[in-house]
Short mmCIF file of C-alpha atoms in Angstrom, two decimals:
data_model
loop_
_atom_site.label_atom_id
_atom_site.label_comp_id
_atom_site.label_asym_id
_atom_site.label_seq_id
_atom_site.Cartn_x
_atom_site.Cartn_y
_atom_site.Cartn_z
CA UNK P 1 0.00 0.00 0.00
CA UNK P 2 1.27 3.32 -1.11
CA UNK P 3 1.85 5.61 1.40
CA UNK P 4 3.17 9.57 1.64
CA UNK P 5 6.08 10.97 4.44
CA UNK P 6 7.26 14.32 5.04
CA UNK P 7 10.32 15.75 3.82
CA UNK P 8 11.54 18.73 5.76
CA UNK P 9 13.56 21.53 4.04
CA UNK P 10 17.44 22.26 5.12
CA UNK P 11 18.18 25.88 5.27
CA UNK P 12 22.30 25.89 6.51
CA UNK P 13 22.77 22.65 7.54
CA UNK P 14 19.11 22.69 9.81
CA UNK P 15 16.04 21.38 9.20
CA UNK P 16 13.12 24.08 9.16
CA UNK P 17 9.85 24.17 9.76
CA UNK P 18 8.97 24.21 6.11
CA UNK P 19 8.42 20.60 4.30
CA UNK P 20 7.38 18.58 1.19
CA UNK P 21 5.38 15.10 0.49
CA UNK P 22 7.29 11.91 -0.49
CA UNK P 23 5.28 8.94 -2.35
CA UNK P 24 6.36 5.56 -1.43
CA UNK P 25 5.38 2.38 -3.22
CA UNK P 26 6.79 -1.04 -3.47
CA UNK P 27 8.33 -1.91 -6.91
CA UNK P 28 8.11 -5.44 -8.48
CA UNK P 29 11.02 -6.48 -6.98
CA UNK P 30 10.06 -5.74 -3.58
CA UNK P 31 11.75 -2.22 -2.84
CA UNK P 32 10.12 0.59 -2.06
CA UNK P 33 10.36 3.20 -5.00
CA UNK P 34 9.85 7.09 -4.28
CA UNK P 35 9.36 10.34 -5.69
CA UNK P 36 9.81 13.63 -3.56
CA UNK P 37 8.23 17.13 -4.49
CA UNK P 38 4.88 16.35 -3.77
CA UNK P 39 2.75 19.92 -2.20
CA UNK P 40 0.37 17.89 -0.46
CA UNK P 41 -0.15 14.73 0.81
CA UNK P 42 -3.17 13.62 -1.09
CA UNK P 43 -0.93 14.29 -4.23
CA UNK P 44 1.75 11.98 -2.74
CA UNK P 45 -0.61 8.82 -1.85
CA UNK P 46 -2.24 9.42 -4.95
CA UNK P 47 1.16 9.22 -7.89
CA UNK P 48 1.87 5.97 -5.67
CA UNK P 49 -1.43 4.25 -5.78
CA UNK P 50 -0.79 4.74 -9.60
CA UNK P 51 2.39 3.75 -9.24
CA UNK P 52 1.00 0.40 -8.16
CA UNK P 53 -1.56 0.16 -10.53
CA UNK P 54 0.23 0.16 -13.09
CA UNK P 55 2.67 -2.12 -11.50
CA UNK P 56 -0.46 -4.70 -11.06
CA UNK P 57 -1.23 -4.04 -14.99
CA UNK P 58 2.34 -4.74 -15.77
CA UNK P 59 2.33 -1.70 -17.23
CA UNK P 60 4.86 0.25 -15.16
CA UNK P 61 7.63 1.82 -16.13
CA UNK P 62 10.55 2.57 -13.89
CA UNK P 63 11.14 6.53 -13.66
CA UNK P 64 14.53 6.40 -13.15
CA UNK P 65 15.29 4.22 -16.43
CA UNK P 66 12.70 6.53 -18.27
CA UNK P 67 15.19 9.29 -17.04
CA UNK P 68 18.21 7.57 -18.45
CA UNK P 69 20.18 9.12 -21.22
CA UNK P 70 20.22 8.47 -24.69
CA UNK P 71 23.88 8.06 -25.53
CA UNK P 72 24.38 5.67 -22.11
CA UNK P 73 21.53 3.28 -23.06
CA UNK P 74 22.76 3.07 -26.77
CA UNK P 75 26.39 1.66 -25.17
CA UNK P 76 24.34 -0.34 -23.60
CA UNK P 77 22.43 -1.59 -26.17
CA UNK P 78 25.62 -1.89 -28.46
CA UNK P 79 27.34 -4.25 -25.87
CA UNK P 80 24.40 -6.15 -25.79
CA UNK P 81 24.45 -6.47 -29.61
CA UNK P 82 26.68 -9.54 -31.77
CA UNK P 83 25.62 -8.71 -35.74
CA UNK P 84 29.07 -9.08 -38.05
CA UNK P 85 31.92 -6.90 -37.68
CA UNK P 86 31.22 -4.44 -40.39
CA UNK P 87 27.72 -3.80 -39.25
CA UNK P 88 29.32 -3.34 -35.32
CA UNK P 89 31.33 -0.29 -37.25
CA UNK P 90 29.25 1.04 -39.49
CA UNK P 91 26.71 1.46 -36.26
CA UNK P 92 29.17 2.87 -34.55
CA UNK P 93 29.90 5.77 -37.30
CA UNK P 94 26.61 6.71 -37.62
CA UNK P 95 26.36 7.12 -33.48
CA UNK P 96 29.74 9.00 -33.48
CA UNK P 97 29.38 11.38 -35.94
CA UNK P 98 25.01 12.18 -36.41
CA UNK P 99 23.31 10.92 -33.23
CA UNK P 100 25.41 10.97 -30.24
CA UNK P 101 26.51 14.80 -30.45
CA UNK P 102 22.45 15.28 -30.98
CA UNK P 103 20.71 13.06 -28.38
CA UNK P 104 23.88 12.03 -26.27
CA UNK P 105 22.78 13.71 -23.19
CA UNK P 106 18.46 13.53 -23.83
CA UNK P 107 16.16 11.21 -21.44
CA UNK P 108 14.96 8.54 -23.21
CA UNK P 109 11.36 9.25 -22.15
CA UNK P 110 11.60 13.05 -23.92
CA UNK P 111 12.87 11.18 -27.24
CA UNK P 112 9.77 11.68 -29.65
CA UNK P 113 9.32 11.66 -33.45
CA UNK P 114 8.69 15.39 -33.89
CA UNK P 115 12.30 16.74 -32.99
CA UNK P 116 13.55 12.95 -34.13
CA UNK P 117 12.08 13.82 -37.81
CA UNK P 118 13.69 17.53 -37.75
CA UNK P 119 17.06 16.84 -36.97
CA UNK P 120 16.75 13.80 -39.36
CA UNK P 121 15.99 16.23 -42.29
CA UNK P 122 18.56 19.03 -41.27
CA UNK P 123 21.49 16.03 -41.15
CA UNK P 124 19.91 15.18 -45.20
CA UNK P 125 20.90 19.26 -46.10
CA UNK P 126 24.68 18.14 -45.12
CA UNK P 127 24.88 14.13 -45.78
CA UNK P 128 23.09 11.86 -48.34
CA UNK P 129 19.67 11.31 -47.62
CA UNK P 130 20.38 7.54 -46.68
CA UNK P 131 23.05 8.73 -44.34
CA UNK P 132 19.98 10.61 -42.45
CA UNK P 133 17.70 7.43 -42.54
CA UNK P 134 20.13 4.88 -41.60
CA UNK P 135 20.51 6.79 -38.36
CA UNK P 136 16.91 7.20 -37.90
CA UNK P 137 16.89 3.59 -38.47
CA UNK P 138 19.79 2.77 -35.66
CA UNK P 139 17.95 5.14 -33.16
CA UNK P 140 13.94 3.42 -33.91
CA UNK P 141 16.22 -0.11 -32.95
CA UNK P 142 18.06 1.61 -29.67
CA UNK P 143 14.61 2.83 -28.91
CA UNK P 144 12.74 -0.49 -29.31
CA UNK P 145 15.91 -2.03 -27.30
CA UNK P 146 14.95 -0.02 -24.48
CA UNK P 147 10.85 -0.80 -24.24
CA UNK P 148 12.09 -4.55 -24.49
CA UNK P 149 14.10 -3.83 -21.26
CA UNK P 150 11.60 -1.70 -19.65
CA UNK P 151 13.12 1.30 -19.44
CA UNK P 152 10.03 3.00 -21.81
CA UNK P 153 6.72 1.86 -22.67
CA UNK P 154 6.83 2.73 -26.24
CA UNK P 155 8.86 3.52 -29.17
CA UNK P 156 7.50 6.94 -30.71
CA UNK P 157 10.33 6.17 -33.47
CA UNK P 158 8.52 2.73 -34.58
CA UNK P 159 6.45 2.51 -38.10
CA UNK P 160 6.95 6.28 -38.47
CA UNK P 161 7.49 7.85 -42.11
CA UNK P 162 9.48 10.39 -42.35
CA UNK P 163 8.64 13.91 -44.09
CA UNK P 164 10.67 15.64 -46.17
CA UNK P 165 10.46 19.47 -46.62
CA UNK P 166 10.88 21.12 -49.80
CA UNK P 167 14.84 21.92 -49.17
CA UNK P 168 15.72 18.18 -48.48
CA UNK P 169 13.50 16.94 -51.69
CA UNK P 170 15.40 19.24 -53.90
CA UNK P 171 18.52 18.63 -52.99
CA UNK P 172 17.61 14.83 -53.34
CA UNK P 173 16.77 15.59 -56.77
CA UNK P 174 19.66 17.49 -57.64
CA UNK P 175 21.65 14.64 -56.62
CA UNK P 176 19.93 12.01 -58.43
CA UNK P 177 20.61 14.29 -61.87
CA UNK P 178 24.29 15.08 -61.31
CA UNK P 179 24.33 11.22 -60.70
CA UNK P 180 22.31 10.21 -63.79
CA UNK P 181 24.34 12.27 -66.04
CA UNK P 182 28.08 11.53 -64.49
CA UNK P 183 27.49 7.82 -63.71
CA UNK P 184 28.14 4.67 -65.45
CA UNK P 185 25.38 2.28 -65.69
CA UNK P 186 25.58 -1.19 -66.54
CA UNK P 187 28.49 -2.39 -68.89
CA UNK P 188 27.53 -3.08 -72.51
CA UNK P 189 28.82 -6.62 -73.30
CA UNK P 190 31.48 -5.36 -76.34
CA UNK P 191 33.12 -2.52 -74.18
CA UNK P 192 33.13 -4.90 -71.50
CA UNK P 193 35.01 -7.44 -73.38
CA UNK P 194 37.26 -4.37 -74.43
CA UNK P 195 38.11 -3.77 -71.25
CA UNK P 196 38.87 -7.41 -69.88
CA UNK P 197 40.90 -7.79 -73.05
CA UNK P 198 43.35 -4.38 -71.95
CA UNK P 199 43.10 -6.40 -68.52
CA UNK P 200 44.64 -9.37 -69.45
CA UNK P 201 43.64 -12.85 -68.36
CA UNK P 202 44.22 -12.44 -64.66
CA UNK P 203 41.70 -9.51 -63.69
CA UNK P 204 40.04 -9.77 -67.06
CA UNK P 205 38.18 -12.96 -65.84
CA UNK P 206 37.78 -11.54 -62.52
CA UNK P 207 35.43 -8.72 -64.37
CA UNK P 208 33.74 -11.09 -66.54
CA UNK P 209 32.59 -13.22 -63.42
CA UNK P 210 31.27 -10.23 -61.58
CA UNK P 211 29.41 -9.59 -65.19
CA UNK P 212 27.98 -12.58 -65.73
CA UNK P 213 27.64 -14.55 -62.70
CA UNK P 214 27.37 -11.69 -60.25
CA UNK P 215 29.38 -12.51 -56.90
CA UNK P 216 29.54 -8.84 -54.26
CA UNK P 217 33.41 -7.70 -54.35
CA UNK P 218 33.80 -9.55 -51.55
CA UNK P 219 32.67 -12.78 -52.40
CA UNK P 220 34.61 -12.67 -54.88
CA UNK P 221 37.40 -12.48 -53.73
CA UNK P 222 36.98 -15.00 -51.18
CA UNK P 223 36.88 -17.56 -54.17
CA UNK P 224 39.87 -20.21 -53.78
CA UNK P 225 41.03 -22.13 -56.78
CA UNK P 226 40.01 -25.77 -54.89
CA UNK P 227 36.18 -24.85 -53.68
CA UNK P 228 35.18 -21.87 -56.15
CA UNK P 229 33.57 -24.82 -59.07
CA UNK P 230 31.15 -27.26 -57.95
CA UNK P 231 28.06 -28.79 -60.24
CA UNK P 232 24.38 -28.70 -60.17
CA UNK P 233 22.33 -31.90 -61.20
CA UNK P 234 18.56 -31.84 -60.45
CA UNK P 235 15.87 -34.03 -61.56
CA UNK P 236 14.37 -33.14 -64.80
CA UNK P 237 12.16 -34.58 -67.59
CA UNK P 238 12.78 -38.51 -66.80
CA UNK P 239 17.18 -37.59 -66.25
CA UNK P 240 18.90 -34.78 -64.81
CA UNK P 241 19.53 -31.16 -65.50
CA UNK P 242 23.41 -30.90 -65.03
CA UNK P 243 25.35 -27.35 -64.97
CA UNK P 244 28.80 -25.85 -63.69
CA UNK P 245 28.27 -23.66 -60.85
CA UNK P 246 30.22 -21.23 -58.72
CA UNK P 247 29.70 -21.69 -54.74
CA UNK P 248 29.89 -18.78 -53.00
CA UNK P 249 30.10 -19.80 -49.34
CA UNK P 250 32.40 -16.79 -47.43
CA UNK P 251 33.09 -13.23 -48.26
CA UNK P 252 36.33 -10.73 -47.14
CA UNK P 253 35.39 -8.20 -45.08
CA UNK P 254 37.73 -4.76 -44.76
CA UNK P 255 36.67 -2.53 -42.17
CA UNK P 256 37.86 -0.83 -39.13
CA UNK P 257 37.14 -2.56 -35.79
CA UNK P 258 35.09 -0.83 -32.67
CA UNK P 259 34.72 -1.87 -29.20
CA UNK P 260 31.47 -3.29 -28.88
CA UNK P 261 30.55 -1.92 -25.41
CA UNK P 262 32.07 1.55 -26.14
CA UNK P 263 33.10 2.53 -29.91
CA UNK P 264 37.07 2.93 -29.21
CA UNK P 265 38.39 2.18 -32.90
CA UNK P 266 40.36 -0.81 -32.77
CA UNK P 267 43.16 -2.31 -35.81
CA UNK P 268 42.01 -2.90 -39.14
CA UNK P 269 40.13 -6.02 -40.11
CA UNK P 270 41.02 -7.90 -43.44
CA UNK P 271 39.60 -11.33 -43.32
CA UNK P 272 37.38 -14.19 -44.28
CA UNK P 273 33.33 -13.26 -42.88
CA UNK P 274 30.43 -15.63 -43.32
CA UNK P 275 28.11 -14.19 -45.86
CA UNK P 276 25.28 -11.81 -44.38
CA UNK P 277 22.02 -13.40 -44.81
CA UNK P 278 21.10 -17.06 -45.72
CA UNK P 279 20.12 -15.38 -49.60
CA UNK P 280 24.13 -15.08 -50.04
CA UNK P 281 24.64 -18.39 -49.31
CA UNK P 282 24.48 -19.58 -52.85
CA UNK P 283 25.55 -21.55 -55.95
CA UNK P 284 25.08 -19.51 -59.24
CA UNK P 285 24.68 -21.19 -62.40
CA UNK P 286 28.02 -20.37 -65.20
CA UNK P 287 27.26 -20.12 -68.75
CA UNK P 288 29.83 -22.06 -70.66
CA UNK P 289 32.00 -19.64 -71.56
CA UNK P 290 33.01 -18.46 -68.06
CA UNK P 291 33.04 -21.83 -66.78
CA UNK P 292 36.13 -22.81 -69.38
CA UNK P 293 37.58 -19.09 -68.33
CA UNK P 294 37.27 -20.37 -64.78
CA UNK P 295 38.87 -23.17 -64.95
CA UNK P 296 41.65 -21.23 -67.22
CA UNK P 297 42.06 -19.21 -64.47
CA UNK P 298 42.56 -22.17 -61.65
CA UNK P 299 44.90 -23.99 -64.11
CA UNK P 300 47.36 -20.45 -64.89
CA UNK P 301 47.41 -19.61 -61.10
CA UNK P 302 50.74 -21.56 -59.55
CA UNK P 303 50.29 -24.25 -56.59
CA UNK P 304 51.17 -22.19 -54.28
CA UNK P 305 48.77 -19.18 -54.64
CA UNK P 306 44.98 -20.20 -52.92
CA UNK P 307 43.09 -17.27 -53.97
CA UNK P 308 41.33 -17.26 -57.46
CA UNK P 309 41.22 -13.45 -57.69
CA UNK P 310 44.37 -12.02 -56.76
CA UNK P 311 47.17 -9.63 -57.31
CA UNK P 312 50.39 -10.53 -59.31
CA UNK P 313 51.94 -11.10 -56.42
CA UNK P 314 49.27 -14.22 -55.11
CA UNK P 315 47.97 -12.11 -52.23
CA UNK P 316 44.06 -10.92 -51.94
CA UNK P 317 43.19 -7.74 -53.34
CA UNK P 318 42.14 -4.70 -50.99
CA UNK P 319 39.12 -2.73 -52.23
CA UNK P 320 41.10 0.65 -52.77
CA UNK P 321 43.92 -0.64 -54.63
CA UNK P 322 41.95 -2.60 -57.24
CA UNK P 323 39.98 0.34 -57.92
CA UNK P 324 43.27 2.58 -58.41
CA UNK P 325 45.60 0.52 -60.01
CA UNK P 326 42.86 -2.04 -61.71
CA UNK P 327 39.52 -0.43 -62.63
CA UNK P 328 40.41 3.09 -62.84
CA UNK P 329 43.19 3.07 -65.58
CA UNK P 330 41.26 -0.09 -67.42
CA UNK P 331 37.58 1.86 -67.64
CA UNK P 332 38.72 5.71 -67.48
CA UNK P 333 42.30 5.59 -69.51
CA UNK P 334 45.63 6.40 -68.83
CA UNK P 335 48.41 8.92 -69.68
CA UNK P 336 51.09 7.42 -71.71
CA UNK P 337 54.59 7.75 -68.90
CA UNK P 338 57.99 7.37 -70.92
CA UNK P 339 60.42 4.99 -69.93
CA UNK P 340 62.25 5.64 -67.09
CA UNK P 341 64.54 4.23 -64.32
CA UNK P 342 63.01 1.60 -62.41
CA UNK P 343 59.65 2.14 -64.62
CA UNK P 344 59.18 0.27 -68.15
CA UNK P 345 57.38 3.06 -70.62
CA UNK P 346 53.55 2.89 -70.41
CA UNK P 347 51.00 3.10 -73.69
CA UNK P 348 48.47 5.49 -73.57
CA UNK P 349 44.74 4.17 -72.95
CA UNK P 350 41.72 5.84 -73.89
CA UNK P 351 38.41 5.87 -72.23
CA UNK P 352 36.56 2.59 -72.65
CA UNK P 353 33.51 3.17 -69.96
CA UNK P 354 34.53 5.97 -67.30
CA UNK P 355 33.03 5.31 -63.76
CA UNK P 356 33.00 1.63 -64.18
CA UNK P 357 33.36 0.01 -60.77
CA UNK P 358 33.06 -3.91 -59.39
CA UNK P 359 29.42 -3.20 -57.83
CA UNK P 360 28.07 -1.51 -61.33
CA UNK P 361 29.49 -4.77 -62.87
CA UNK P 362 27.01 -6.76 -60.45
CA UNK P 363 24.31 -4.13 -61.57
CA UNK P 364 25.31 -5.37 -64.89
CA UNK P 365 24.52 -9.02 -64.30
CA UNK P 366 21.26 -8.26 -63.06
CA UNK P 367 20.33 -5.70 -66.09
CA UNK P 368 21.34 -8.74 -68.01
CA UNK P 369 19.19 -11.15 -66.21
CA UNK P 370 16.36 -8.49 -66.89
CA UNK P 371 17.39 -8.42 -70.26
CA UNK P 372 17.38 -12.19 -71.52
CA UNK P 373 13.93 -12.61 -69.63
CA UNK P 374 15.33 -14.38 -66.65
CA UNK P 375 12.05 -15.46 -63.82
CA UNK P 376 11.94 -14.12 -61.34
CA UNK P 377 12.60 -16.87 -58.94
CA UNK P 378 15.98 -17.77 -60.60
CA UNK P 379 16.66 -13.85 -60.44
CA UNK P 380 17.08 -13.13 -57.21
CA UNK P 381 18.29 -16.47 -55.85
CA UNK P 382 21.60 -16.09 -58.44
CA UNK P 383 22.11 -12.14 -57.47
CA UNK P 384 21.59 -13.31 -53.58
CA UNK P 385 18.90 -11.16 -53.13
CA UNK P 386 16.10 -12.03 -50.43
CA UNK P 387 13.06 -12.28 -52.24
CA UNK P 388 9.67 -9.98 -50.85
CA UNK P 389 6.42 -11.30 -50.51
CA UNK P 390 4.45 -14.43 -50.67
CA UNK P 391 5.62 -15.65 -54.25
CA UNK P 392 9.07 -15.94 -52.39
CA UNK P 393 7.26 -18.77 -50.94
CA UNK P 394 5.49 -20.54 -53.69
CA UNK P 395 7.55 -19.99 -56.14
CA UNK P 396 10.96 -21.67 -56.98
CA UNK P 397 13.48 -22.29 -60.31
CA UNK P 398 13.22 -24.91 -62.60
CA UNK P 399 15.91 -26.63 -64.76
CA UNK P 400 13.82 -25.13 -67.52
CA UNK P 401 14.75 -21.27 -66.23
CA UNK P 402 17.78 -22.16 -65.93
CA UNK P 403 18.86 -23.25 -69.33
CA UNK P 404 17.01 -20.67 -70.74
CA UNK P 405 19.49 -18.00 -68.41
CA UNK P 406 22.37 -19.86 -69.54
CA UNK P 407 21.71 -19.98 -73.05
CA UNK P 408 21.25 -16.05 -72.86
CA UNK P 409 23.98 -15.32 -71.59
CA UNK P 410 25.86 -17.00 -73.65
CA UNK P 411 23.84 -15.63 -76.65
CA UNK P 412 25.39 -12.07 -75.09
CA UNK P 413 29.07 -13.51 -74.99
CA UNK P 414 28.93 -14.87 -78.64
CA UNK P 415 27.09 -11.86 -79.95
CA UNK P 416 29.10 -9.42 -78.44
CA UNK P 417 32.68 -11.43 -79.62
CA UNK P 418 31.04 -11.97 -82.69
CA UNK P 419 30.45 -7.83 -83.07
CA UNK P 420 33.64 -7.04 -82.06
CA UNK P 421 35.14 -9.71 -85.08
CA UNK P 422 36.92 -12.16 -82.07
CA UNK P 423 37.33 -15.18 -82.15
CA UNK P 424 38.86 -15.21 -78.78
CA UNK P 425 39.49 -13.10 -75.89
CA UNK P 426 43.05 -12.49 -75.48
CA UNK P 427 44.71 -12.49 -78.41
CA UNK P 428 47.71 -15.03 -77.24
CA UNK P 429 49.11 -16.15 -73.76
CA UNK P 430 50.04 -13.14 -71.81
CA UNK P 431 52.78 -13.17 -69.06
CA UNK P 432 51.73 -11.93 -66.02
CA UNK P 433 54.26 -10.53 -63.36
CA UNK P 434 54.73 -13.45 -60.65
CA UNK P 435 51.87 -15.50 -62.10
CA UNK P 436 53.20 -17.11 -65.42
CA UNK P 437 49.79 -18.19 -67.24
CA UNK P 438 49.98 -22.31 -68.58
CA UNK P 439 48.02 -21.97 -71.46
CA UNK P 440 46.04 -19.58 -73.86
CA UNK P 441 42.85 -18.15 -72.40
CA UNK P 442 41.07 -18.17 -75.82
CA UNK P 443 37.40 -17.91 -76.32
CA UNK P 444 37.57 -20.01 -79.25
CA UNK P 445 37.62 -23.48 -77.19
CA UNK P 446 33.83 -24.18 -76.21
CA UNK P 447 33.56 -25.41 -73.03
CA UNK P 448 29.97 -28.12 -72.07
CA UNK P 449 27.05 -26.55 -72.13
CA UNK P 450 24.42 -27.39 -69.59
CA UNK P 451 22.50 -30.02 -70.58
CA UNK P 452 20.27 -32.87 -69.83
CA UNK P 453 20.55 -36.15 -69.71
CA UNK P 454 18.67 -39.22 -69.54
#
């Protein structure tokens, strides 16, 4: 039973005459809560009763967790937390640089949509829009975090949509057009050959995979020359439908490491990651072509080099120097650099497709799965994409969708040599710094098709 004492005022070091009304009321667990400041003592017995009311409804909240900062729940939510890695630092960024310096030192129970959605839309007139709703995002999960523990009764971030005023819709658009005129799109198939052919064999097939068979940057690299091939055989007409396949089982992450419990950036991370949703875990079906370039590939590499993908010296590629010393000279051209000492002279390259990069290659896979007429079923399980809706459920690939992707993309392949006036892809064997290749890497061999069989 609630119940209300007096609290006398102290006026240097004495207690006066003048006093206050304290509510008592037992907590769940036993203890007696309180709450001084009461004028009266009716007011005092009456916030208890409630108090215990609720407590009865199991619908009380505690008013001291309600009272609890922002920024020292979210490190306490964060510690709580064991997603991947990357996603541990990428949270981390957003709380370090948006939301902590905003909501740091704000109760948890005065956090509310209204100023949420405001400073939301001022951080989209400095950042990308994403940038604004990712952290929106982070805090509606912190937020539901802290109902679950009971520190708040509800989240007033959860299911809300968020506004945009006129400022933060134009500057949205004026992105998307500087984008849409400055940015490459999806790779026709004859510059794309262009551009694995100025490649060579070694990172030439490394872009044609991404093309055609679609693997994230980091799966593929995390391809090794013993596990990357494996074969699909499924029942079909009476036999079996029988195809080459790449598995795709592990990715390598780059990112910098955070302290779980508290943010403090730790040493780089380079390393093997398990894929991030069951949807990655996959085997996608190779058109004939880049299964014989595959197993090109695995048969130039030496013994003693594990990686598929690699630089010329057998190591795994970072993400930055690819893009410098790979992608960037290959798609955008070069300057021509005489010879010089300790540097052999250097041909000029022209432009082949500026602003080419390894995840606009994966776009390009799926424009060309668009293209050829691919289902949709078969679409998204080969891109690794988590399928929405109930169809996800009822509906699955057939042999029959499959042959018919395979035989378009090799119908783009053949075309597209066939355009160009090739009857192969690199025009002899090409020695590669530290990787001497074993054999030609010609087109011109066919490689199976998938087939059936009774």
């Amino acid at each position: 039973m609630a119940y209300a004492e007096k609290v006398y005022k102290v006026r240097n070091g004495k207690a006066t005459k003048q006093f206050t009304w304290r509510s008592r009321y037992k907590k769940p667990d036993g203890t007696w809560g309180t709450q001084p400041g009461f004028d009266t003592k009716r007011l005092a017995e009456d916030y208890g009763n409630q108090q215990e009311a609720l407590i009865k409804m199991y619908q009380w909240v505690d008013p001291e967790r309600a009272e609890m900062h922002f920024g020292k729940w979210a490190r306490e939510w964060m510690a709580s937390r064991a997603p991947r890695g990357r996603t541990i630092t990428t949270r981390w960024d957003r709380l370090d640089t948006h939301i902590l310096p905003r909501w740091e030192h704000t109760p948890l129970i005065k956090v509310n949509w209204f100023d949420a959605e405001a400073w939301a839309n001022s951080v989209s007139l400095t950042h990308d829009d994403s940038t604004a709703s990712q952290c929106l995002t982070l805090m509606s999960q912190i937020m539901t975090g802290a109902v679950d523990a009971g520190c708040i009764l509800v989240n007033p971030l959860a299911g809300r949509r968020r506004s945009r005023p006129a400022a933060v819709k134009q500057r949205i658009q004026q992105k998307a057009t500087a984008r849409a005129e400055g940015e490459a799109r999806a790779a026709d198939p004859e510059r794309l050959l262009r551009v694995a052919r100025r490649l060579g064999p070694l990172d030439g097939t490394h872009l044609l995979t991404t093309a055609f068979a679609g693997p994230r940057w980091g799966e593929g690299l995390a391809l090794t020359k013993e596990d990357s091939l494996g074969e699909r055989k499924e029942p079909h007409w009476g036999g079996f439908f029988t195809c080459p396949t790449l598995q795709l089982r592990q990715e390598v992450a780059e990112y910098q490491t955070r302290d779980p419990a508290t943010g403090k950036k730790g040493p780089m991370f380079f390393g093997l990651e398990p894929l991030k949703t069951d949807g990655s875990l996959r085997d996608v079906d190779l058109p004939p072509f880049l299964h014989e370039l595959i197993l090109a590939q695995i048969e130039r590499l030496p013994e003693k080099v594990s990686w598929l993908y690699c630089t010329r010296s057998g190591k795994c590629w970072r993400g930055s120097n690819f893009g410098r010393q790979v992608m960037r000279p290959a798609c955008d051209g070069r300057e021509a650099l005489p010879k010089s000492k300790g540097h052999r002279a250097r041909e000029k390259w022209d432009p082949i497709i500026p602003g080419m990069t390894m995840d606009l290659l994966r776009h390009t896979h799926d424009t060309y799965q668009a293209q050829i007429g691919v289902a949709e079923p078969l679409a998204f399980e080969q891109a690794g994409h988590r399928r929405p809706g109930i169809k996800a459920v009822y509906q699955h690939p057939t042999p029959d969708m499959r042959k018919q992707r395979l035989e378009g993309l090799q119908e783009i392949f053949e075309r597209a040599m066939s355009n160009l006036g090739w009857d192969q892809i690199w025009e002899k064997s090409e020695l590669i710094s530290g990787i001497p290749p074993k054999r030609s890497l010609g087109a011109g061999k066919r490689a199976p098709r998938a087939r059936s069989v009774a």
